Amino acid sequence: MPELPEVEITARRLRAALPGRRIQSVIVPDPRILQTGDVAEWQRRLEGAAFLGVRRRAKFLLLEMEGSDREQRNHTLIAHLRMTGKLSVAREALPRSLRFAAELEGGSRGAFLCFHDPRRLGQLWLMPGTAPATLPLLARLGPDALEEPSSAERLAARGAGSRRAIKALLMDQGILGGLGNICAGEILFRVGLPPDRPAGELTGTEWERLAAAIPEYLRGAIAAQEGKPLHYLGERDALNPFALYRHAGSPCPRCGAPIRRVVIAGRGTYVCPECQKGS
Ligand SMILES: [Zn+2]
């Protein structure tokens, strides 16, 4: 569920809380979250290390760490939240669905960096260096959909001659970093394009509308959730903020026609048969 907007909100919150703080101790209740090294290595590298900065690249969070006195090398802690992961700074490391926690030195409030993850699909990596461009994990990502918005020309060039559904192209992290199933569906609804339209058939005007709608949608989705507790759809207390996603059978907010659920490239996709004609 977390896509670029939720990861960006997480990055902003961590950026306000972490830089300058030092890790006192690391606990890993679920070591399967670690994609590199083992618990002992994470403890050795992170205990005593300080946070330098927090970045986001597509749906990855990058926590840059300055080495401890003992372990002088800088590292980047990389997190992917996948379906249900949440990375936050909290006063306590509540045990329920906790997979990783780092106790921070000093201060009595917000003393733990916690990774909670009920479905346990989230991942953590620890890579040497603090230059994300050199991290192989991130090397195949396309430009970030928010920070480096793609022009209509670039998108059209990537879609030229392709029979691939436009929704699948938007979700391809090698073409555009950060859009998932929900964002891609909502953006295509905004511009009135059927999600199964072959990318190679879009006109120049359609590419232009699409290129403009991507960062505009993302900025709106971030603004709508900022300053509120971060709830993912499906959780208790979570409201559904989306125009179409998981609203099958309800009236389209624009024209009133019943929203339909279809499957495109293996993913549940919501469409308005009127506003996205040709579906
Ligand atoms: Zn409609």
Short mmCIF file of C-alpha atoms and ligand atoms in Angstrom, two decimals:
data_model
loop_
_atom_site.label_atom_id
_atom_site.label_comp_id
_atom_site.label_asym_id
_atom_site.label_seq_id
_atom_site.Cartn_x
_atom_site.Cartn_y
_atom_site.Cartn_z
CA MET A 1 0.00 0.00 0.00
CA PRO A 2 2.57 2.70 0.81
CA GLU A 3 3.50 4.36 -2.48
CA LEU A 4 5.49 7.50 -3.19
CA PRO A 5 3.21 9.89 -1.19
CA GLU A 6 3.32 7.80 1.99
CA VAL A 7 7.05 7.16 1.65
CA GLU A 8 7.64 10.90 1.12
CA ILE A 9 5.64 11.74 4.25
CA THR A 10 7.65 9.15 6.18
CA ALA A 11 10.90 10.67 4.86
CA ARG A 12 9.85 14.18 5.93
CA ARG A 13 8.95 13.01 9.42
CA LEU A 14 12.21 11.10 9.83
CA ARG A 15 14.14 14.10 8.47
CA ALA A 16 12.61 16.26 11.20
CA ALA A 17 13.50 13.76 13.93
CA LEU A 18 16.72 11.92 13.11
CA PRO A 19 19.66 13.98 11.80
CA GLY A 20 22.24 14.55 14.50
CA ARG A 21 20.91 11.77 16.71
CA ARG A 22 23.05 8.78 17.55
CA ILE A 23 22.03 5.14 17.86
CA GLN A 24 22.62 3.57 21.24
CA SER A 25 21.48 0.01 20.57
CA VAL A 26 19.83 -2.05 17.85
CA ILE A 27 17.36 -4.88 18.31
CA VAL A 28 16.02 -7.03 15.49
CA PRO A 29 13.00 -9.08 16.62
CA ASP A 30 12.63 -10.42 13.06
CA PRO A 31 16.05 -10.87 11.43
CA ARG A 32 14.42 -11.85 8.11
CA ILE A 33 13.93 -8.14 7.52
CA LEU A 34 17.69 -7.77 7.02
CA GLN A 35 18.68 -8.16 3.37
CA THR A 36 22.39 -7.69 4.07
CA GLY A 37 24.56 -9.05 6.87
CA ASP A 38 23.31 -10.45 10.16
CA VAL A 39 22.13 -8.95 13.43
CA ALA A 40 25.65 -8.85 14.88
CA GLU A 41 26.91 -6.91 11.87
CA TRP A 42 24.04 -4.40 12.07
CA GLN A 43 24.74 -3.87 15.76
CA ARG A 44 28.45 -3.43 15.13
CA ARG A 45 27.94 -0.91 12.35
CA LEU A 46 25.04 1.07 13.78
CA GLU A 47 25.56 1.20 17.54
CA GLY A 48 27.26 4.55 18.15
CA ALA A 49 26.61 5.79 14.60
CA ALA A 50 24.79 9.10 14.01
CA PHE A 51 22.14 10.01 11.43
CA LEU A 52 23.37 12.47 8.82
CA GLY A 53 20.33 12.86 6.61
CA VAL A 54 17.21 11.21 5.25
CA ARG A 55 16.38 10.93 1.58
CA ARG A 56 13.75 9.25 -0.54
CA ARG A 57 14.32 7.70 -3.93
CA ALA A 58 11.15 6.25 -5.55
CA LYS A 59 9.69 4.03 -2.82
CA PHE A 60 13.02 3.57 -1.00
CA LEU A 61 13.99 5.45 2.17
CA LEU A 62 17.69 6.24 2.57
CA LEU A 63 18.96 6.97 6.06
CA GLU A 64 22.53 8.19 5.82
CA MET A 65 24.70 7.26 8.80
CA GLU A 66 28.03 8.62 9.93
CA GLY A 67 30.20 5.84 11.33
CA SER A 68 30.78 5.43 15.05
CA ASP A 69 34.21 5.99 16.63
CA ARG A 70 34.80 2.26 16.47
CA GLU A 71 33.38 1.78 12.98
CA GLN A 72 34.38 4.90 11.09
CA ARG A 73 32.92 4.11 7.72
CA ASN A 74 29.72 5.90 6.66
CA HIS A 75 26.75 3.74 5.74
CA THR A 76 23.28 4.09 4.28
CA LEU A 77 20.41 2.24 5.89
CA ILE A 78 17.91 1.60 3.10
CA ALA A 79 14.29 0.68 3.81
CA HIS A 80 11.45 -0.48 1.59
CA LEU A 81 8.06 -0.52 3.32
CA ARG A 82 6.40 -2.92 0.80
CA MET A 83 2.74 -3.60 1.74
CA THR A 84 2.34 -2.67 5.41
CA GLY A 85 5.71 -1.39 6.71
CA LYS A 86 5.96 1.78 8.79
CA LEU A 87 9.21 3.39 9.83
CA SER A 88 8.77 5.97 12.56
CA VAL A 89 10.32 7.55 15.61
CA ALA A 90 8.36 6.71 18.74
CA ARG A 91 8.64 7.03 22.47
CA GLU A 92 8.49 3.29 22.93
CA ALA A 93 9.24 0.31 20.70
CA LEU A 94 5.82 -1.37 20.96
CA PRO A 95 6.35 -5.11 20.43
CA ARG A 96 3.34 -5.77 18.19
CA SER A 97 4.55 -6.40 14.60
CA LEU A 98 7.91 -4.83 15.49
CA ARG A 99 10.67 -6.16 13.21
CA PHE A 100 13.53 -3.72 13.86
CA ALA A 101 14.24 -0.99 16.41
CA ALA A 102 17.12 1.35 17.15
CA GLU A 103 17.22 3.09 20.50
CA LEU A 104 18.43 6.68 20.15
CA GLU A 105 20.79 8.34 22.56
CA GLY A 106 19.68 11.29 24.65
CA GLY A 107 16.27 12.87 25.10
CA SER A 108 13.32 11.30 26.81
CA ARG A 109 10.79 11.77 23.99
CA GLY A 110 10.76 9.84 20.73
CA ALA A 111 13.61 7.61 21.69
CA PHE A 112 13.24 4.73 19.21
CA LEU A 113 13.38 4.33 15.46
CA CYS A 114 10.90 1.51 14.84
CA PHE A 115 9.98 -0.62 11.83
CA HIS A 116 6.49 -2.08 12.36
CA ASP A 117 5.16 -4.38 9.66
CA PRO A 118 2.17 -6.70 10.19
CA ARG A 119 2.60 -8.56 6.87
CA ARG A 120 6.39 -8.76 7.24
CA LEU A 121 7.26 -8.04 3.62
CA GLY A 122 9.30 -4.89 4.29
CA GLN A 123 13.07 -4.96 3.79
CA LEU A 124 16.18 -3.28 5.19
CA TRP A 125 19.64 -3.06 3.67
CA LEU A 126 22.85 -1.61 5.06
CA MET A 127 25.23 -0.43 2.34
CA PRO A 128 28.65 1.19 2.67
CA GLY A 129 28.84 4.83 1.60
CA THR A 130 26.34 7.67 1.54
CA ALA A 131 26.07 8.29 -2.19
CA PRO A 132 22.85 6.57 -3.24
CA ALA A 133 23.75 6.74 -6.92
CA THR A 134 26.46 4.18 -6.30
CA LEU A 135 24.16 1.70 -4.57
CA PRO A 136 23.43 -1.16 -7.00
CA LEU A 137 20.00 -1.62 -5.48
CA LEU A 138 18.98 1.83 -6.71
CA ALA A 139 20.90 1.89 -9.96
CA ARG A 140 18.12 0.55 -12.14
CA LEU A 141 15.47 2.98 -10.90
CA GLY A 142 14.15 5.52 -13.38
CA PRO A 143 13.86 9.23 -12.50
CA ASP A 144 11.81 9.93 -9.38
CA ALA A 145 8.20 10.67 -10.31
CA LEU A 146 8.02 13.66 -7.93
CA GLU A 147 11.55 15.07 -7.70
CA GLU A 148 12.50 14.62 -11.35
CA PRO A 149 9.18 14.78 -13.21
CA SER A 150 9.35 13.28 -16.70
CA SER A 151 8.48 15.35 -19.73
CA ALA A 152 5.79 14.22 -22.16
CA GLU A 153 8.57 13.65 -24.71
CA ARG A 154 10.48 11.30 -22.43
CA LEU A 155 7.40 9.28 -21.53
CA ALA A 156 6.29 9.13 -25.17
CA ALA A 157 9.75 7.86 -26.16
CA ARG A 158 9.53 5.11 -23.54
CA GLY A 159 6.06 4.14 -24.73
CA ALA A 160 6.74 4.40 -28.47
CA GLY A 161 5.62 1.29 -30.35
CA SER A 162 4.74 -0.52 -27.12
CA ARG A 163 1.71 -2.80 -26.79
CA ARG A 164 2.07 -2.65 -23.03
CA ALA A 165 -0.87 -1.23 -21.05
CA ILE A 166 -0.17 2.39 -20.11
CA LYS A 167 -0.84 1.53 -16.44
CA ALA A 168 1.92 -1.11 -16.49
CA LEU A 169 4.32 1.41 -18.04
CA LEU A 170 3.59 3.95 -15.27
CA MET A 171 4.29 1.29 -12.61
CA ASP A 172 7.59 0.22 -14.18
CA GLN A 173 10.17 1.46 -11.63
CA GLY A 174 12.86 1.45 -14.30
CA ILE A 175 10.89 4.05 -16.28
CA LEU A 176 9.46 6.12 -13.45
CA GLY A 177 10.35 5.67 -9.77
CA GLY A 178 7.62 5.71 -7.15
CA LEU A 179 4.22 4.99 -8.71
CA GLY A 180 2.42 1.83 -7.60
CA ASN A 181 -0.92 0.27 -8.39
CA ILE A 182 -3.00 2.89 -6.62
CA CYS A 183 -1.23 6.04 -7.86
CA ALA A 184 -1.12 4.80 -11.46
CA GLY A 185 -4.86 4.04 -11.44
CA GLU A 186 -5.82 7.36 -9.86
CA ILE A 187 -3.63 9.36 -12.26
CA LEU A 188 -5.12 7.66 -15.32
CA PHE A 189 -8.62 8.44 -14.04
CA ARG A 190 -7.66 12.12 -13.67
CA VAL A 191 -6.58 12.34 -17.28
CA GLY A 192 -9.45 10.17 -18.57
CA LEU A 193 -7.27 7.45 -20.08
CA PRO A 194 -8.25 3.78 -20.00
CA PRO A 195 -5.55 1.94 -18.03
CA ASP A 196 -5.37 -0.89 -20.57
CA ARG A 197 -4.69 1.40 -23.55
CA PRO A 198 -1.47 0.25 -25.26
CA ALA A 199 1.20 2.85 -24.46
CA GLY A 200 2.19 3.08 -28.12
CA GLU A 201 -1.28 4.40 -29.03
CA LEU A 202 -1.25 7.53 -26.86
CA THR A 203 -1.29 10.83 -28.73
CA GLY A 204 1.07 13.73 -28.05
CA THR A 205 -1.68 15.62 -26.20
CA GLU A 206 -2.43 12.58 -24.03
CA TRP A 207 1.24 12.22 -23.09
CA GLU A 208 1.28 15.91 -22.17
CA ARG A 209 -1.78 15.61 -19.94
CA LEU A 210 -0.33 12.51 -18.33
CA ALA A 211 3.11 14.03 -17.71
CA ALA A 212 1.52 17.07 -16.05
CA ALA A 213 -0.90 14.99 -13.95
CA ILE A 214 1.76 12.76 -12.34
CA PRO A 215 3.55 15.31 -10.11
CA GLU A 216 0.30 17.22 -9.60
CA TYR A 217 -1.44 14.10 -8.26
CA LEU A 218 1.53 13.23 -6.05
CA ARG A 219 1.74 16.72 -4.53
CA GLY A 220 -2.00 16.62 -3.78
CA ALA A 221 -1.81 13.15 -2.21
CA ILE A 222 1.09 14.25 0.01
CA ALA A 223 -0.67 17.46 1.07
CA ALA A 224 -3.85 15.55 1.91
CA GLN A 225 -2.05 13.21 4.32
CA GLU A 226 0.54 15.52 5.83
CA GLY A 227 0.12 16.38 9.47
CA LYS A 228 -2.19 13.43 10.12
CA PRO A 229 -1.39 9.99 11.50
CA LEU A 230 -0.31 7.80 8.60
CA HIS A 231 -2.95 5.08 8.07
CA TYR A 232 -2.81 2.62 5.21
CA LEU A 233 -6.01 1.50 3.54
CA GLY A 234 -7.30 -1.68 5.18
CA GLU A 235 -6.16 -0.63 8.65
CA ARG A 236 -8.67 0.20 11.34
CA ASP A 237 -9.35 3.98 11.31
CA ALA A 238 -8.15 4.29 7.71
CA LEU A 239 -10.39 6.34 5.44
CA ASN A 240 -10.35 5.71 1.71
CA PRO A 241 -9.05 8.97 0.19
CA PHE A 242 -8.97 7.68 -3.39
CA ALA A 243 -11.35 8.60 -6.21
CA LEU A 244 -11.66 5.07 -7.64
CA TYR A 245 -9.41 2.65 -5.75
CA ARG A 246 -11.51 0.04 -3.87
CA HIS A 247 -14.74 1.84 -4.74
CA ALA A 248 -16.14 -0.78 -7.16
CA GLY A 249 -19.90 -0.35 -7.57
CA SER A 250 -19.91 3.18 -6.13
CA PRO A 251 -20.70 6.15 -8.38
CA CYS A 252 -17.79 7.83 -10.15
CA PRO A 253 -17.11 11.15 -8.36
CA ARG A 254 -17.06 12.95 -11.70
CA CYS A 255 -19.94 11.45 -13.74
CA GLY A 256 -21.85 9.11 -11.41
CA ALA A 257 -21.40 5.94 -13.51
CA PRO A 258 -20.67 2.83 -11.40
CA ILE A 259 -16.94 2.25 -10.89
CA ARG A 260 -15.68 -1.09 -12.19
CA ARG A 261 -12.87 -3.35 -11.05
CA VAL A 262 -10.85 -5.07 -13.77
CA VAL A 263 -7.53 -6.88 -13.75
CA ILE A 264 -4.69 -5.38 -15.80
CA ALA A 265 -1.21 -6.91 -15.85
CA GLY A 266 -2.25 -9.07 -12.88
CA ARG A 267 -3.31 -6.16 -10.67
CA GLY A 268 -6.78 -5.11 -9.49
CA THR A 269 -7.57 -1.88 -11.32
CA TYR A 270 -10.49 0.50 -10.86
CA VAL A 271 -11.96 2.36 -13.82
CA CYS A 272 -14.87 4.61 -14.68
CA PRO A 273 -16.30 3.17 -17.93
CA GLU A 274 -17.57 6.66 -18.90
CA CYS A 275 -14.66 8.93 -17.96
CA GLN A 276 -12.07 6.42 -19.24
CA LYS A 277 -13.81 5.35 -22.43
CA GLY A 278 -12.22 2.58 -24.44
CA SER A 279 -11.53 0.42 -21.38
ZN ZN B 1 -16.83 8.87 -14.49
#
